[in-house]
mmCIF file of C-alpha atoms in Angstrom:
data_model
loop_
_atom_site.group_PDB
_atom_site.id
_atom_site.type_symbol
_atom_site.label_atom_id
_atom_site.label_comp_id
_atom_site.label_asym_id
_atom_site.label_seq_id
_atom_site.Cartn_x
_atom_site.Cartn_y
_atom_site.Cartn_z
ATOM 1 C CA MET A 92 22.109 -13.141 5.965
ATOM 2 C CA ILE A 93 18.607 -12.240 4.833
ATOM 3 C CA ARG A 94 16.144 -15.111 5.071
ATOM 4 C CA LEU A 95 13.248 -15.024 2.615
ATOM 5 C CA TYR A 96 10.182 -17.208 3.134
ATOM 6 C CA ASP A 97 9.492 -17.717 -0.501
ATOM 7 C CA PHE A 98 7.230 -19.277 -3.113
ATOM 8 C CA GLU A 99 8.785 -19.575 -6.559
ATOM 9 C CA LEU A 100 5.604 -18.727 -8.497
ATOM 10 C CA SER A 101 4.587 -15.743 -6.363
ATOM 11 C CA GLY A 102 5.090 -12.403 -8.086
ATOM 12 C CA CYS A 103 5.279 -10.778 -4.650
ATOM 13 C CA CYS A 104 8.182 -13.013 -3.620
ATOM 14 C CA TYR A 105 9.794 -12.443 -7.003
ATOM 15 C CA LYS A 106 9.787 -8.650 -6.440
ATOM 16 C CA VAL A 107 11.991 -9.156 -3.417
ATOM 17 C CA ARG A 108 14.310 -11.640 -5.141
ATOM 18 C CA LEU A 109 14.619 -9.251 -8.078
ATOM 19 C CA LEU A 110 15.678 -6.258 -5.978
ATOM 20 C CA LEU A 111 18.075 -8.379 -3.912
ATOM 21 C CA ASN A 112 19.692 -9.713 -7.073
ATOM 22 C CA ILE A 113 20.026 -6.230 -8.592
ATOM 23 C CA LEU A 114 21.611 -4.910 -5.393
ATOM 24 C CA LYS A 115 23.850 -8.009 -5.151
ATOM 25 C CA VAL A 116 22.516 -8.898 -1.700
ATOM 26 C CA SER A 117 22.492 -12.623 -1.082
ATOM 27 C CA CYS A 118 19.674 -14.354 0.758
ATOM 28 C CA GLU A 119 18.666 -17.736 2.076
ATOM 29 C CA ARG A 120 15.419 -18.833 0.442
ATOM 30 C CA VAL A 121 13.068 -20.861 2.624
ATOM 31 C CA PRO A 122 10.504 -22.476 0.315
ATOM 32 C CA VAL A 123 6.932 -22.318 1.607
ATOM 33 C CA ASP A 124 4.737 -25.228 0.535
ATOM 34 C CA PHE A 125 2.029 -23.075 -1.026
ATOM 35 C CA ALA A 126 0.145 -25.971 -2.623
ATOM 36 C CA ASN A 127 -0.378 -27.533 0.806
ATOM 37 C CA LYS A 128 -1.236 -24.132 2.361
ATOM 38 C CA GLU A 129 1.785 -24.006 4.653
ATOM 39 C CA HIS A 130 1.267 -20.206 4.706
ATOM 40 C CA LYS A 131 -2.005 -20.762 6.601
ATOM 41 C CA THR A 132 -0.526 -23.030 9.309
ATOM 42 C CA ASN A 133 -0.124 -21.858 12.914
ATOM 43 C CA ASN A 134 3.648 -21.912 12.589
ATOM 44 C CA PHE A 135 3.597 -19.628 9.581
ATOM 45 C CA LEU A 136 0.950 -17.350 11.101
ATOM 46 C CA LYS A 137 3.480 -16.629 13.875
ATOM 47 C CA LEU A 138 5.749 -15.192 11.173
ATOM 48 C CA ASN A 139 2.927 -13.339 9.427
ATOM 49 C CA PRO A 140 -0.591 -13.223 10.911
ATOM 50 C CA LEU A 141 -1.888 -12.330 7.442
ATOM 51 C CA GLY A 142 -0.873 -15.786 6.212
ATOM 52 C CA GLU A 143 0.910 -14.541 3.114
ATOM 53 C CA VAL A 144 4.306 -14.839 1.484
ATOM 54 C CA PRO A 145 6.817 -13.281 1.342
ATOM 55 C CA VAL A 146 8.207 -12.809 4.828
ATOM 56 C CA MET A 147 11.737 -11.467 5.246
ATOM 57 C CA GLU A 148 14.041 -11.765 8.234
ATOM 58 C CA ASP A 149 17.275 -9.805 8.498
ATOM 59 C CA GLY A 150 18.794 -10.209 11.931
ATOM 60 C CA GLU A 151 16.234 -8.859 14.394
ATOM 61 C CA VAL A 152 14.061 -7.361 11.657
ATOM 62 C CA ARG A 153 11.078 -9.372 10.426
ATOM 63 C CA LEU A 154 8.773 -7.933 7.776
ATOM 64 C CA ARG A 155 5.725 -9.064 5.834
ATOM 65 C CA ASP A 156 4.295 -7.420 2.694
ATOM 66 C CA SER A 157 6.458 -7.253 -0.407
ATOM 67 C CA GLN A 158 6.241 -3.470 -0.737
ATOM 68 C CA SER A 159 7.385 -2.987 2.859
ATOM 69 C CA ILE A 160 10.260 -5.383 2.277
ATOM 70 C CA LEU A 161 11.321 -3.442 -0.827
ATOM 71 C CA VAL A 162 11.363 -0.229 1.232
ATOM 72 C CA TYR A 163 13.542 -1.834 3.894
ATOM 73 C CA ILE A 164 15.980 -3.431 1.459
ATOM 74 C CA ALA A 165 16.375 -0.252 -0.581
ATOM 75 C CA ARG A 166 17.020 1.917 2.480
ATOM 76 C CA GLN A 167 19.298 -0.650 4.102
ATOM 77 C CA TYR A 168 21.338 -1.927 1.153
ATOM 78 C CA ASP A 169 21.152 0.554 -1.746
ATOM 79 C CA ARG A 170 24.282 2.663 -1.321
ATOM 80 C CA SER A 171 23.395 4.654 -4.466
ATOM 81 C CA ASN A 172 20.256 6.153 -2.839
ATOM 82 C CA THR A 173 18.466 5.794 -6.184
ATOM 83 C CA TRP A 174 16.055 2.898 -5.595
ATOM 84 C CA PHE A 175 14.103 4.700 -2.846
ATOM 85 C CA PRO A 176 15.704 8.142 -2.634
ATOM 86 C CA ASP A 177 15.302 9.824 0.726
ATOM 87 C CA ALA A 178 13.913 13.188 -0.433
ATOM 88 C CA PRO A 179 10.334 13.597 0.869
ATOM 89 C CA ASP A 180 8.812 14.148 -2.581
ATOM 90 C CA SER A 181 10.717 11.166 -4.015
ATOM 91 C CA MET A 182 9.382 8.946 -1.254
ATOM 92 C CA GLY A 183 5.839 10.211 -1.784
ATOM 93 C CA ARG A 184 5.985 9.717 -5.550
ATOM 94 C CA ILE A 185 7.383 6.197 -5.256
ATOM 95 C CA MET A 186 4.875 5.314 -2.511
ATOM 96 C CA GLN A 187 2.062 6.016 -4.978
ATOM 97 C CA TRP A 188 3.306 3.154 -7.132
ATOM 98 C CA LEU A 189 3.920 0.844 -4.185
ATOM 99 C CA ALA A 190 0.232 1.354 -3.370
ATOM 100 C CA PHE A 191 -0.727 0.849 -7.028
ATOM 101 C CA GLY A 192 1.312 -2.368 -7.153
ATOM 102 C CA GLY A 193 -0.166 -3.593 -3.884
ATOM 103 C CA HIS A 194 -3.760 -2.763 -4.743
ATOM 104 C CA GLU A 195 -4.842 -1.913 -8.313
ATOM 105 C CA LEU A 196 -2.387 -4.310 -9.968
ATOM 106 C CA MET A 197 -3.259 -7.159 -7.612
ATOM 107 C CA THR A 198 -6.358 -7.603 -9.776
ATOM 108 C CA ALA A 199 -3.990 -8.955 -12.446
ATOM 109 C CA SER A 200 -2.553 -11.267 -9.800
ATOM 110 C CA GLY A 201 -6.092 -12.399 -9.005
ATOM 111 C CA ALA A 202 -6.837 -13.164 -12.655
ATOM 112 C CA ARG A 203 -3.626 -15.194 -12.859
ATOM 113 C CA ALA A 204 -4.525 -17.049 -9.642
ATOM 114 C CA VAL A 205 -7.841 -18.107 -11.186
ATOM 115 C CA LYS A 206 -6.098 -19.419 -14.304
ATOM 116 C CA LEU A 207 -3.028 -20.961 -12.660
ATOM 117 C CA PHE A 208 -4.221 -22.031 -9.219
ATOM 118 C CA LYS A 209 -8.019 -22.344 -9.785
ATOM 119 C CA TYR A 210 -8.865 -19.659 -7.216
ATOM 120 C CA PRO A 211 -12.686 -19.292 -7.047
ATOM 121 C CA LEU A 212 -12.730 -15.599 -8.035
ATOM 122 C CA ASP A 213 -14.633 -13.592 -10.658
ATOM 123 C CA LEU A 214 -12.209 -13.765 -13.609
ATOM 124 C CA PRO A 215 -13.940 -11.308 -16.007
ATOM 125 C CA ALA A 216 -14.303 -8.709 -13.239
ATOM 126 C CA LEU A 217 -10.640 -9.063 -12.268
ATOM 127 C CA GLN A 218 -9.514 -8.847 -15.908
ATOM 128 C CA ALA A 219 -11.626 -5.699 -16.442
ATOM 129 C CA ARG A 220 -10.174 -4.008 -13.343
ATOM 130 C CA ALA A 221 -6.646 -5.067 -14.328
ATOM 131 C CA MET A 222 -7.100 -3.596 -17.795
ATOM 132 C CA ALA A 223 -8.352 -0.327 -16.278
ATOM 133 C CA ALA A 224 -5.165 -0.224 -14.190
ATOM 134 C CA PHE A 225 -3.040 -1.057 -17.259
ATOM 135 C CA ARG A 226 -4.601 1.878 -19.156
ATOM 136 C CA ILE A 227 -3.553 4.241 -16.356
ATOM 137 C CA LEU A 228 -0.073 2.717 -16.237
ATOM 138 C CA ASP A 229 0.340 2.835 -20.014
ATOM 139 C CA ALA A 230 -0.732 6.488 -20.171
ATOM 140 C CA HIS A 231 1.683 7.401 -17.372
ATOM 141 C CA LEU A 232 4.570 5.630 -19.112
ATOM 142 C CA ALA A 233 4.143 7.628 -22.348
ATOM 143 C CA GLY A 234 7.449 9.454 -22.843
ATOM 144 C CA ARG A 235 8.919 7.989 -19.672
ATOM 145 C CA GLU A 236 11.688 5.401 -19.327
ATOM 146 C CA PHE A 237 10.647 4.326 -15.843
ATOM 147 C CA LEU A 238 7.780 5.224 -13.513
ATOM 148 C CA GLU A 239 9.612 8.083 -11.776
ATOM 149 C CA PHE A 240 12.881 10.020 -12.124
ATOM 150 C CA GLY A 241 14.133 8.526 -15.405
ATOM 151 C CA HIS A 242 15.858 5.664 -13.627
ATOM 152 C CA PRO A 243 14.511 2.488 -12.059
ATOM 153 C CA THR A 244 13.247 2.608 -8.483
ATOM 154 C CA ILE A 245 11.320 0.238 -6.242
ATOM 155 C CA ALA A 246 8.197 1.734 -7.862
ATOM 156 C CA ASP A 247 9.097 -0.205 -11.030
ATOM 157 C CA ILE A 248 9.989 -3.343 -9.104
ATOM 158 C CA ALA A 249 6.689 -3.244 -7.184
ATOM 159 C CA CYS A 250 4.554 -2.861 -10.311
ATOM 160 C CA PHE A 251 6.480 -5.090 -12.688
ATOM 161 C CA PRO A 252 5.701 -8.763 -11.884
ATOM 162 C CA TYR A 253 1.940 -9.008 -12.257
ATOM 163 C CA VAL A 254 1.974 -6.716 -15.280
ATOM 164 C CA ALA A 255 4.664 -8.835 -16.933
ATOM 165 C CA MET A 256 2.650 -11.993 -16.150
ATOM 166 C CA ALA A 257 -0.673 -10.548 -17.333
ATOM 167 C CA GLY A 258 -0.802 -13.131 -20.133
ATOM 168 C CA GLU A 259 -1.016 -15.893 -17.542
ATOM 169 C CA GLY A 260 -4.229 -14.214 -16.368
ATOM 170 C CA GLY A 261 -5.611 -14.160 -19.893
ATOM 171 C CA ILE A 262 -4.879 -10.459 -20.505
ATOM 172 C CA ASP A 263 -3.180 -9.411 -23.734
ATOM 173 C CA LEU A 264 -0.636 -6.578 -23.328
ATOM 174 C CA LYS A 265 -0.572 -5.597 -27.025
ATOM 175 C CA PRO A 266 -2.959 -2.642 -26.461
ATOM 176 C CA TYR A 267 -0.398 -1.156 -24.040
ATOM 177 C CA PRO A 268 2.763 -0.414 -26.071
ATOM 178 C CA ASN A 269 4.332 1.812 -23.403
ATOM 179 C CA ILE A 270 3.991 -1.002 -20.892
ATOM 180 C CA LEU A 271 5.626 -3.441 -23.304
ATOM 181 C CA HIS A 272 8.629 -1.140 -23.754
ATOM 182 C CA TRP A 273 8.866 -0.577 -20.004
ATOM 183 C CA ILE A 274 8.920 -4.352 -19.430
ATOM 184 C CA ASP A 275 11.817 -4.634 -21.869
ATOM 185 C CA ARG A 276 13.702 -1.830 -20.134
ATOM 186 C CA ILE A 277 13.319 -3.492 -16.747
ATOM 187 C CA LYS A 278 14.667 -6.717 -18.217
ATOM 188 C CA GLN A 279 17.814 -4.809 -19.221
ATOM 189 C CA ILE A 280 18.632 -3.674 -15.673
ATOM 190 C CA PRO A 281 21.957 -5.270 -14.631
ATOM 191 C CA GLY A 282 21.156 -8.066 -12.202
ATOM 192 C CA PHE A 283 17.714 -8.721 -13.666
ATOM 193 C CA THR A 284 16.577 -12.231 -12.916
ATOM 194 C CA ALA A 285 13.818 -14.240 -14.560
ATOM 195 C CA MET A 286 11.085 -16.378 -13.040
ATOM 196 C CA PRO A 287 8.608 -18.876 -14.512
ATOM 197 C CA GLY A 288 6.231 -16.662 -16.503
ATOM 198 C CA ILE A 289 8.763 -13.827 -16.830
ATOM 199 C CA PRO A 290 11.472 -14.896 -19.266
ATOM 200 C CA ALA A 291 14.670 -12.886 -19.732
ATOM 201 C CA LEU A 292 14.786 -10.436 -22.635
ATOM 202 C CA GLY A 293 14.908 -12.342 -25.915
ATOM 203 C CA ALA A 294 14.171 -15.653 -24.230
ATOM 204 C CA VAL A 295 10.990 -17.541 -25.029
ATOM 205 C CA ALA A 296 8.544 -18.316 -22.238
ATOM 206 C CA ALA A 297 8.717 -21.965 -21.181
ATOM 207 C CA MET B 90 0.567 26.370 1.253
ATOM 208 C CA ILE B 91 -0.563 22.767 0.922
ATOM 209 C CA ARG B 92 -3.733 22.347 -1.113
ATOM 210 C CA LEU B 93 -5.873 19.330 -0.270
ATOM 211 C CA TYR B 94 -8.598 18.125 -2.625
ATOM 212 C CA ASP B 95 -10.880 16.903 0.061
ATOM 213 C CA PHE B 96 -14.182 15.224 0.896
ATOM 214 C CA GLU B 97 -15.341 15.754 4.471
ATOM 215 C CA LEU B 98 -16.748 12.224 4.947
ATOM 216 C CA SER B 99 -13.774 10.377 3.424
ATOM 217 C CA GLY B 100 -11.644 8.581 5.992
ATOM 218 C CA CYS B 101 -8.731 8.760 3.549
ATOM 219 C CA CYS B 102 -8.967 12.556 3.364
ATOM 220 C CA TYR B 103 -9.379 12.691 7.125
ATOM 221 C CA LYS B 104 -6.066 10.820 7.626
ATOM 222 C CA VAL B 105 -4.287 13.657 5.880
ATOM 223 C CA ARG B 106 -6.170 16.402 7.736
ATOM 224 C CA LEU B 107 -5.405 14.634 11.018
ATOM 225 C CA LEU B 108 -1.639 14.443 10.451
ATOM 226 C CA LEU B 109 -1.506 18.034 9.192
ATOM 227 C CA ASN B 110 -3.366 19.226 12.287
ATOM 228 C CA ILE B 111 -1.106 17.279 14.634
ATOM 229 C CA LEU B 112 1.999 18.691 12.916
ATOM 230 C CA LYS B 113 0.447 22.194 12.912
ATOM 231 C CA VAL B 114 0.764 22.474 9.126
ATOM 232 C CA SER B 115 -1.984 24.587 7.620
ATOM 233 C CA CYS B 116 -3.659 23.684 4.346
ATOM 234 C CA GLU B 117 -6.193 24.988 1.895
ATOM 235 C CA ARG B 118 -9.063 22.541 1.580
ATOM 236 C CA VAL B 119 -10.665 22.281 -1.864
ATOM 237 C CA PRO B 120 -13.981 20.439 -1.422
ATOM 238 C CA VAL B 121 -14.654 17.809 -4.083
ATOM 239 C CA ASP B 122 -18.347 17.292 -4.890
ATOM 240 C CA PHE B 123 -18.347 13.562 -4.184
ATOM 241 C CA ALA B 124 -22.136 13.157 -4.380
ATOM 242 C CA ASN B 125 -22.074 14.440 -7.962
ATOM 243 C CA LYS B 126 -18.976 12.370 -8.817
ATOM 244 C CA GLU B 127 -16.682 15.328 -9.409
ATOM 245 C CA HIS B 128 -13.787 12.915 -8.707
ATOM 246 C CA LYS B 129 -14.642 11.048 -11.923
ATOM 247 C CA THR B 130 -14.716 14.144 -14.177
ATOM 248 C CA ASN B 131 -12.034 14.784 -16.798
ATOM 249 C CA ASN B 132 -10.751 17.773 -14.860
ATOM 250 C CA PHE B 133 -10.250 15.747 -11.715
ATOM 251 C CA LEU B 134 -8.749 12.789 -13.589
ATOM 252 C CA LYS B 135 -5.982 15.183 -14.688
ATOM 253 C CA LEU B 136 -5.119 15.555 -10.984
ATOM 254 C CA ASN B 137 -5.489 11.847 -10.260
ATOM 255 C CA PRO B 138 -6.099 9.323 -13.050
ATOM 256 C CA LEU B 139 -7.410 6.900 -10.414
ATOM 257 C CA GLY B 140 -10.362 9.228 -9.806
ATOM 258 C CA GLU B 141 -10.038 9.223 -6.025
ATOM 259 C CA VAL B 142 -9.683 11.706 -3.201
ATOM 260 C CA PRO B 143 -7.520 12.885 -1.564
ATOM 261 C CA VAL B 144 -5.058 14.652 -3.822
ATOM 262 C CA MET B 145 -2.426 16.909 -2.276
ATOM 263 C CA GLU B 146 -0.447 19.690 -3.903
ATOM 264 C CA ASP B 147 2.517 21.346 -2.190
ATOM 265 C CA GLY B 148 4.303 23.681 -4.573
ATOM 266 C CA GLU B 149 5.488 21.518 -7.457
ATOM 267 C CA VAL B 150 4.641 18.256 -5.692
ATOM 268 C CA ARG B 151 1.305 16.617 -6.480
ATOM 269 C CA LEU B 152 0.418 13.298 -4.857
ATOM 270 C CA ARG B 153 -2.553 10.933 -4.824
ATOM 271 C CA ASP B 154 -3.156 8.075 -2.337
ATOM 272 C CA SER B 155 -3.556 8.953 1.329
ATOM 273 C CA GLN B 156 -0.726 6.691 2.497
ATOM 274 C CA SER B 157 1.702 8.292 0.037
ATOM 275 C CA ILE B 158 0.615 11.744 1.185
ATOM 276 C CA LEU B 159 1.234 10.755 4.833
ATOM 277 C CA VAL B 160 4.751 9.632 3.908
ATOM 278 C CA TYR B 161 5.478 12.927 2.157
ATOM 279 C CA ILE B 162 4.053 15.112 4.934
ATOM 280 C CA ALA B 163 5.876 13.229 7.678
ATOM 281 C CA ARG B 164 9.226 13.390 5.898
ATOM 282 C CA GLN B 165 8.757 17.009 4.842
ATOM 283 C CA TYR B 166 7.202 18.573 7.955
ATOM 284 C CA ASP B 167 7.866 16.370 11.005
ATOM 285 C CA ARG B 168 10.976 17.905 12.567
ATOM 286 C CA SER B 169 10.850 15.311 15.388
ATOM 287 C CA ASN B 170 11.566 12.402 12.986
ATOM 288 C CA THR B 171 9.105 10.268 14.973
ATOM 289 C CA TRP B 172 6.077 10.017 12.659
ATOM 290 C CA PHE B 173 8.000 8.204 9.903
ATOM 291 C CA PRO B 174 11.502 7.721 11.320
ATOM 292 C CA ASP B 175 14.202 7.370 8.691
ATOM 293 C CA ALA B 176 15.850 4.170 9.937
ATOM 294 C CA PRO B 177 15.380 1.388 7.347
ATOM 295 C CA ASP B 178 13.706 -1.008 9.773
ATOM 296 C CA SER B 179 11.409 1.737 11.075
ATOM 297 C CA MET B 180 10.317 2.532 7.552
ATOM 298 C CA GLY B 181 9.728 -1.125 6.755
ATOM 299 C CA ARG B 182 7.718 -1.727 9.911
ATOM 300 C CA ILE B 183 5.551 1.340 9.380
ATOM 301 C CA MET B 184 5.070 0.500 5.703
ATOM 302 C CA GLN B 185 3.460 -2.788 6.739
ATOM 303 C CA TRP B 186 0.664 -0.813 8.397
ATOM 304 C CA LEU B 187 0.352 1.642 5.546
ATOM 305 C CA ALA B 188 -0.300 -1.400 3.351
ATOM 306 C CA PHE B 189 -2.708 -2.846 5.929
ATOM 307 C CA GLY B 190 -4.574 0.474 6.102
ATOM 308 C CA GLY B 191 -4.695 0.764 2.320
ATOM 309 C CA HIS B 192 -5.796 -2.810 1.700
ATOM 310 C CA GLU B 193 -7.104 -5.055 4.497
ATOM 311 C CA LEU B 194 -8.826 -2.224 6.389
ATOM 312 C CA MET B 195 -10.433 -0.814 3.235
ATOM 313 C CA THR B 196 -12.942 -3.651 3.611
ATOM 314 C CA ALA B 197 -14.305 -1.706 6.614
ATOM 315 C CA SER B 198 -14.449 1.354 4.386
ATOM 316 C CA GLY B 199 -16.369 -0.699 1.829
ATOM 317 C CA ALA B 200 -18.894 -1.850 4.447
ATOM 318 C CA ARG B 201 -19.381 1.764 5.524
ATOM 319 C CA ALA B 202 -19.813 2.851 1.880
ATOM 320 C CA VAL B 203 -22.638 0.330 1.466
ATOM 321 C CA LYS B 204 -24.394 1.628 4.576
ATOM 322 C CA LEU B 205 -23.725 5.340 4.127
ATOM 323 C CA PHE B 206 -23.538 5.824 0.359
ATOM 324 C CA LYS B 207 -25.512 2.790 -0.905
ATOM 325 C CA TYR B 208 -22.530 1.347 -2.804
ATOM 326 C CA PRO B 209 -23.625 -1.899 -4.542
ATOM 327 C CA LEU B 210 -21.114 -4.126 -2.765
ATOM 328 C CA ASP B 211 -21.387 -7.413 -0.826
ATOM 329 C CA LEU B 212 -21.895 -6.118 2.729
ATOM 330 C CA PRO B 213 -21.637 -9.426 4.656
ATOM 331 C CA ALA B 214 -18.442 -10.387 2.784
ATOM 332 C CA LEU B 215 -16.883 -6.987 3.490
ATOM 333 C CA GLN B 216 -17.873 -7.132 7.155
ATOM 334 C CA ALA B 217 -16.384 -10.619 7.501
ATOM 335 C CA ARG B 218 -13.090 -9.547 5.905
ATOM 336 C CA ALA B 219 -13.009 -6.388 8.049
ATOM 337 C CA MET B 220 -13.527 -8.441 11.216
ATOM 338 C CA ALA B 221 -10.700 -10.778 10.189
ATOM 339 C CA ALA B 222 -8.461 -7.718 9.834
ATOM 340 C CA PHE B 223 -9.668 -6.359 13.188
ATOM 341 C CA ARG B 224 -8.744 -9.652 14.890
ATOM 342 C CA ILE B 225 -5.185 -9.327 13.558
ATOM 343 C CA LEU B 226 -5.018 -5.684 14.610
ATOM 344 C CA ASP B 227 -6.434 -6.394 18.071
ATOM 345 C CA ALA B 228 -3.951 -9.221 18.680
ATOM 346 C CA HIS B 229 -1.049 -7.034 17.569
ATOM 347 C CA LEU B 230 -2.136 -4.207 19.897
ATOM 348 C CA ALA B 231 -2.111 -6.447 23.004
ATOM 349 C CA GLY B 232 0.432 -4.868 25.357
ATOM 350 C CA ARG B 233 1.212 -2.072 22.893
ATOM 351 C CA GLU B 234 0.346 1.614 23.165
ATOM 352 C CA PHE B 235 0.620 2.232 19.436
ATOM 353 C CA LEU B 236 1.248 0.051 16.394
ATOM 354 C CA GLU B 237 5.039 0.460 16.444
ATOM 355 C CA PHE B 238 7.711 2.009 18.687
ATOM 356 C CA GLY B 239 5.554 2.958 21.692
ATOM 357 C CA HIS B 240 4.685 6.330 20.193
ATOM 358 C CA PRO B 241 2.277 7.314 17.426
ATOM 359 C CA THR B 242 3.477 7.152 13.819
ATOM 360 C CA ILE B 243 1.808 7.415 10.426
ATOM 361 C CA ALA B 244 1.095 3.682 10.838
ATOM 362 C CA ASP B 245 -1.539 4.605 13.442
ATOM 363 C CA ILE B 246 -2.875 7.499 11.369
ATOM 364 C CA ALA B 247 -3.212 5.272 8.287
ATOM 365 C CA CYS B 248 -5.112 2.537 10.129
ATOM 366 C CA PHE B 249 -7.226 4.668 12.444
ATOM 367 C CA PRO B 250 -10.139 6.178 10.472
ATOM 368 C CA TYR B 251 -11.958 3.161 9.065
ATOM 369 C CA VAL B 252 -11.438 1.199 12.264
ATOM 370 C CA ALA B 253 -12.833 4.072 14.327
ATOM 371 C CA MET B 254 -15.825 4.309 11.946
ATOM 372 C CA ALA B 255 -16.470 0.543 11.871
ATOM 373 C CA GLY B 256 -19.839 1.085 13.549
ATOM 374 C CA GLU B 257 -21.010 3.038 10.512
ATOM 375 C CA GLY B 258 -20.391 -0.142 8.513
ATOM 376 C CA GLY B 259 -22.425 -2.198 10.961
ATOM 377 C CA ILE B 260 -19.436 -3.717 12.763
ATOM 378 C CA ASP B 261 -19.349 -3.737 16.559
ATOM 379 C CA LEU B 262 -15.899 -3.073 18.056
ATOM 380 C CA LYS B 263 -16.722 -4.498 21.512
ATOM 381 C CA PRO B 264 -14.986 -7.840 20.732
ATOM 382 C CA TYR B 265 -11.736 -5.921 20.170
ATOM 383 C CA PRO B 266 -10.797 -4.290 23.508
ATOM 384 C CA ASN B 267 -7.211 -3.504 22.493
ATOM 385 C CA ILE B 268 -8.515 -1.637 19.455
ATOM 386 C CA LEU B 269 -10.925 0.350 21.619
ATOM 387 C CA HIS B 270 -8.098 1.444 23.926
ATOM 388 C CA TRP B 271 -5.896 2.309 20.949
ATOM 389 C CA ILE B 272 -8.669 4.493 19.508
ATOM 390 C CA ASP B 273 -8.872 6.362 22.809
ATOM 391 C CA ARG B 274 -5.100 6.853 22.885
ATOM 392 C CA ILE B 275 -5.090 8.300 19.369
ATOM 393 C CA LYS B 276 -7.835 10.712 20.394
ATOM 394 C CA GLN B 277 -5.511 11.985 23.150
ATOM 395 C CA ILE B 278 -2.709 12.966 20.765
ATOM 396 C CA PRO B 279 -2.245 16.767 20.904
ATOM 397 C CA GLY B 280 -3.732 18.220 17.753
ATOM 398 C CA PHE B 281 -6.249 15.407 17.322
ATOM 399 C CA THR B 282 -9.200 16.555 15.272
ATOM 400 C CA ALA B 283 -12.621 14.942 14.953
ATOM 401 C CA MET B 284 -14.733 14.238 11.874
ATOM 402 C CA PRO B 285 -18.371 13.185 11.402
ATOM 403 C CA GLY B 286 -18.381 9.581 12.644
ATOM 404 C CA ILE B 287 -15.253 10.047 14.775
ATOM 405 C CA PRO B 288 -16.153 12.180 17.793
ATOM 406 C CA ALA B 289 -13.499 13.577 20.118
ATOM 407 C CA LEU B 290 -12.757 11.608 23.289
ATOM 408 C CA GLY B 291 -15.708 11.817 25.661
ATOM 409 C CA ALA B 292 -17.926 13.465 23.055
ATOM 410 C CA VAL B 293 -21.039 11.679 21.829
ATOM 411 C CA ALA B 294 -21.356 10.846 18.134
ATOM 412 C CA ALA B 295 -23.765 13.220 16.400
#
């Protein structure tokens, strides 16, 4: 069974849990004591020298980095070949959004970390960069149901969490109507699962 | 034929040129006037809303982000299935280094941009983060020929340029002997091509 070194409030861990739940793949969650910096201990650094969650183990395979884990899970467990289709251009197009989710959108994660976890980062700068990324995302989503191919892929999963939790970083999503609709569509995917900060469709945030 | 919107001194453009040359795939290079910020003009933003080089076009396929372009080229043109092998665990393991090259190692790119292009960034902070990434890379390379699988993959291509050009960002690579050997091995790959700042093996930097 897949083992996921996990922190409940991490959007990067949530990405993995979300895809696993959609694909009906069960996993053993190993909670990492983030508040006490377990992810920076020597034991954890043996699992991931970058000192970050999530880490996934599946038999002999151990992977860090949420985007890389999404790639593995989709190729290994998605029998429909729709979440990371194997055509070269499909892979390239989806990779663009894995990079966007792992880089540009991590500014929104940074803003949230300042607000939620008191990280000593430059909040206004992070919010400004996040909003610049949201403008690009919103423009791309005009007339589209999902980021690529008209159906959900790991591109959507990779970009979703920190956009959906933008409010926790003090960023209002009202100026981005296409993003708001996209968030609702993702919440309607069978197997969608909520997390603190990302309520189910129609539910009210705790 | 592949069209590459290209800037000679960009390590991210160089990654793409390097893989194309190794795979003997020809391309038309379209120089982007980086000094005059052509990559931020409206015309270029239609090619890539992120306003960055490289951008690749291959028939109907247009991609931004050097890592995504490497994925496409490897899957489309590498008949040996060794540069981005299609096994799920291979893809996941290589993806980890695409993420590392696109994120952690971009701190070395940032340090170089301060030195070479006078970017107004925090040079000591970037150098410190780059050296932390180099320590991880050097430790991983102990006893390994290449980053994964004992043969070169797009993981190596994605991580190579800004490590090899670390000196241009004021970072000495002498403390990282495994990295220095890895750089030499990459330079011995048939089809290796140099760029300003990355001389061929045995050649002296201009």
